[in-house]
PDB file of C-alpha atoms in Angstrom:
ATOM      1  CA  MET A 138      10.848  21.829 -14.350  1.00 78.00           C
ATOM      2  CA  ASN A 139      11.937  24.466 -16.832  1.00 90.00           C
ATOM      3  CA  GLU A 140       9.726  26.899 -18.739  1.00 90.00           C
ATOM      4  CA  LEU A 141       9.805  24.808 -21.913  1.00 91.00           C
ATOM      5  CA  GLU A 142       8.720  21.622 -20.169  1.00 93.00           C
ATOM      6  CA  LEU A 143       6.062  23.469 -18.200  1.00 92.00           C
ATOM      7  CA  ASN A 144       4.492  24.993 -21.314  1.00 92.00           C
ATOM      8  CA  ILE A 145       4.496  21.692 -23.192  1.00 93.00           C
ATOM      9  CA  ARG A 146       2.944  19.893 -20.214  1.00 94.00           C
ATOM     10  CA  LEU A 147       0.316  22.617 -19.764  1.00 93.00           C
ATOM     11  CA  TYR A 148      -0.566  22.522 -23.452  1.00 93.00           C
ATOM     12  CA  LEU A 149      -0.717  18.750 -23.914  1.00 94.00           C
ATOM     13  CA  THR A 150      -2.761  18.177 -20.747  1.00 94.00           C
ATOM     14  CA  GLY A 151      -5.335  20.825 -21.738  1.00 92.00           C
ATOM     15  CA  THR A 152      -4.545  22.970 -18.719  1.00 91.00           C
ATOM     16  CA  MET A 153      -3.170  25.826 -20.821  1.00 90.00           C
ATOM     17  CA  LYS A 154      -6.466  26.207 -22.694  1.00 88.00           C
ATOM     18  CA  SER A 155      -8.435  26.202 -19.470  1.00 86.00           C
ATOM     19  CA  TRP A 156      -6.167  28.783 -17.818  1.00 82.00           C
ATOM     20  CA  THR A 157      -5.978  30.951 -20.905  1.00 79.00           C
ATOM     21  CA  ASP A 158      -9.767  31.015 -21.161  1.00 75.00           C
ATOM     22  CA  LYS A 159     -10.053  31.998 -17.495  1.00 72.00           C
ATOM     23  CA  ILE A 160      -7.321  34.656 -17.631  1.00 68.00           C
ATOM     24  CA  ASN A 161      -8.722  36.475 -20.595  1.00 61.00           C
ATOM     25  CA  SER A 162     -12.137  35.938 -22.082  1.00 60.00           C
ATOM     26  CA  THR A 163     -11.772  38.922 -24.439  1.00 60.00           C
ATOM     27  CA  ASP A 164     -10.161  38.871 -27.857  1.00 63.00           C
ATOM     28  CA  GLN A 165      -7.083  40.728 -26.580  1.00 68.00           C
ATOM     29  CA  LEU A 166      -3.861  38.884 -27.444  1.00 71.00           C
ATOM     30  CA  THR A 167      -2.182  38.423 -24.070  1.00 78.00           C
ATOM     31  CA  PRO A 168       1.185  36.642 -23.872  1.00 81.00           C
ATOM     32  CA  GLN A 169      -0.632  33.574 -22.549  1.00 83.00           C
ATOM     33  CA  ARG A 170      -3.086  33.615 -25.460  1.00 84.00           C
ATOM     34  CA  PHE A 171      -0.219  34.154 -27.919  1.00 86.00           C
ATOM     35  CA  ILE A 172       1.583  31.057 -26.575  1.00 89.00           C
ATOM     36  CA  PHE A 173      -1.588  28.976 -26.637  1.00 90.00           C
ATOM     37  CA  ASN A 174      -2.501  30.028 -30.199  1.00 89.00           C
ATOM     38  CA  ALA A 175       1.030  29.486 -31.518  1.00 92.00           C
ATOM     39  CA  MET A 176       1.363  26.105 -29.814  1.00 93.00           C
ATOM     40  CA  THR A 177      -2.030  25.045 -31.175  1.00 94.00           C
ATOM     41  CA  GLU A 178      -0.912  25.917 -34.684  1.00 94.00           C
ATOM     42  CA  LEU A 179       2.385  24.081 -34.165  1.00 94.00           C
ATOM     43  CA  PHE A 180       0.894  20.905 -32.674  1.00 95.00           C
ATOM     44  CA  GLU A 181      -1.872  20.755 -35.291  1.00 95.00           C
ATOM     45  CA  SER A 182       0.850  20.638 -37.958  1.00 95.00           C
ATOM     46  CA  LEU A 183       2.465  17.535 -36.394  1.00 94.00           C
ATOM     47  CA  ASN A 184       1.608  13.928 -37.059  1.00 94.00           C
ATOM     48  CA  ASP A 185       0.288  11.752 -34.237  1.00 94.00           C
ATOM     49  CA  ASP A 186       3.587   9.887 -33.822  1.00 92.00           C
ATOM     50  CA  ASP A 187       5.569  13.079 -33.244  1.00 93.00           C
ATOM     51  CA  ILE A 188       2.996  14.376 -30.767  1.00 94.00           C
ATOM     52  CA  GLU A 189       3.192  11.076 -28.921  1.00 95.00           C
ATOM     53  CA  LEU A 190       6.990  11.285 -28.720  1.00 94.00           C
ATOM     54  CA  ILE A 191       6.749  14.825 -27.326  1.00 95.00           C
ATOM     55  CA  ARG A 192       4.045  13.775 -24.867  1.00 95.00           C
ATOM     56  CA  LEU A 193       6.020  10.812 -23.596  1.00 96.00           C
ATOM     57  CA  ARG A 194       9.203  12.877 -23.330  1.00 94.00           C
ATOM     58  CA  TYR A 195       7.761  15.954 -21.608  1.00 93.00           C
ATOM     59  CA  VAL A 196       4.570  14.826 -19.888  1.00 94.00           C
ATOM     60  CA  GLU A 197       5.515  11.265 -18.948  1.00 95.00           C
ATOM     61  CA  ARG A 198       9.165  12.325 -18.566  1.00 95.00           C
ATOM     62  CA  MET A 199      10.588   9.358 -20.423  1.00 96.00           C
ATOM     63  CA  THR A 200      14.272   9.555 -21.297  1.00 95.00           C
ATOM     64  CA  LEU A 201      15.569   9.303 -24.843  1.00 94.00           C
ATOM     65  CA  SER A 202      16.897   5.880 -23.944  1.00 96.00           C
ATOM     66  CA  GLU A 203      13.467   4.732 -22.751  1.00 97.00           C
ATOM     67  CA  LEU A 204      11.810   6.048 -25.900  1.00 96.00           C
ATOM     68  CA  SER A 205      14.472   4.403 -28.008  1.00 95.00           C
ATOM     69  CA  SER A 206      13.830   1.038 -26.375  1.00 96.00           C
ATOM     70  CA  ARG A 207      10.059   1.406 -26.558  1.00 95.00           C
ATOM     71  CA  TYR A 208       9.918   2.285 -30.272  1.00 94.00           C
ATOM     72  CA  LEU A 209      13.028   0.403 -31.388  1.00 96.00           C
ATOM     73  CA  LEU A 210      14.506   3.608 -32.793  1.00 94.00           C
ATOM     74  CA  ASN A 211      17.888   5.068 -32.105  1.00 95.00           C
ATOM     75  CA  GLU A 212      18.060   8.175 -29.931  1.00 95.00           C
ATOM     76  CA  ARG A 213      19.229  10.318 -32.847  1.00 96.00           C
ATOM     77  CA  THR A 214      16.046   9.496 -34.785  1.00 94.00           C
ATOM     78  CA  ILE A 215      13.929  10.500 -31.803  1.00 94.00           C
ATOM     79  CA  ARG A 216      15.868  13.761 -31.437  1.00 94.00           C
ATOM     80  CA  ASN A 217      15.405  14.430 -35.167  1.00 93.00           C
ATOM     81  CA  HIS A 218      11.645  14.185 -34.659  1.00 90.00           C
ATOM     82  CA  THR A 219      11.433  16.175 -31.424  1.00 93.00           C
ATOM     83  CA  ASN A 220      14.171  18.828 -31.587  1.00 94.00           C
ATOM     84  CA  PRO A 221      12.586  20.971 -34.335  1.00 94.00           C
ATOM     85  CA  VAL A 222       9.361  21.135 -32.314  1.00 94.00           C
ATOM     86  CA  ILE A 223      11.243  21.999 -29.132  1.00 94.00           C
ATOM     87  CA  LYS A 224      13.106  24.803 -30.929  1.00 95.00           C
ATOM     88  CA  GLN A 225       9.798  26.205 -32.172  1.00 95.00           C
ATOM     89  CA  VAL A 226       8.253  26.093 -28.680  1.00 94.00           C
ATOM     90  CA  LYS A 227      11.309  27.933 -27.299  1.00 94.00           C
ATOM     91  CA  GLU A 228      10.868  30.595 -29.977  1.00 94.00           C
ATOM     92  CA  ILE A 229       7.155  30.930 -29.156  1.00 93.00           C
ATOM     93  CA  ILE A 230       7.970  31.476 -25.474  1.00 91.00           C
ATOM     94  CA  LYS A 231      10.696  33.972 -26.380  1.00 92.00           C
ATOM     95  CA  GLN A 232       8.333  35.965 -28.615  1.00 91.00           C
ATOM     96  CA  ALA A 233       5.626  36.040 -25.936  1.00 87.00           C
ATOM     97  CA  THR A 234       8.148  37.214 -23.340  1.00 86.00           C
ATOM     98  CA  GLU A 235       9.385  39.963 -25.663  1.00 87.00           C
ATOM     99  CA  GLN A 236       5.806  41.071 -26.386  1.00 81.00           C
ATOM    100  CA  ALA A 237       5.015  41.235 -22.676  1.00 75.00           C
ATOM    101  CA  GLN A 238       8.176  43.225 -21.999  1.00 80.00           C
ATOM    102  CA  HIS A 239       7.399  45.603 -24.837  1.00 75.00           C
ATOM    103  CA  ALA A 240       3.853  46.111 -23.519  1.00 69.00           C
ATOM    104  CA  ARG A 241       5.262  46.925 -20.050  1.00 68.00           C
ATOM    105  CA  ASP A 242       7.764  49.373 -21.539  1.00 73.00           C
ATOM    106  CA  VAL A 243       5.006  51.165 -23.486  1.00 70.00           C
ATOM    107  CA  ASP A 244       2.805  51.496 -20.380  1.00 58.00           C
TER     108      ASP A 244
END
């Protein structure tokens, strides 16, 4: 499982919120809290159908072909709905990693 899939699975199953709350109960913006907050903002902006496609793809691990058959959509349509979200999640992870590295360099 790659970092992208892991973060999506953790977020959509509620585990990320639980872990983030346990890791840091202060208002300090840790990399984990940054990822959680940014992913919350991102997923709240999506419609239910897009969230369901992401959930089935990354939590249930359905292939594009399986999703295509299930929803009677072509794979390109599914990618058009999911790829922008995936790109944003990758950018969120990248920003959090850069912030953590910067914090280590400053210390």
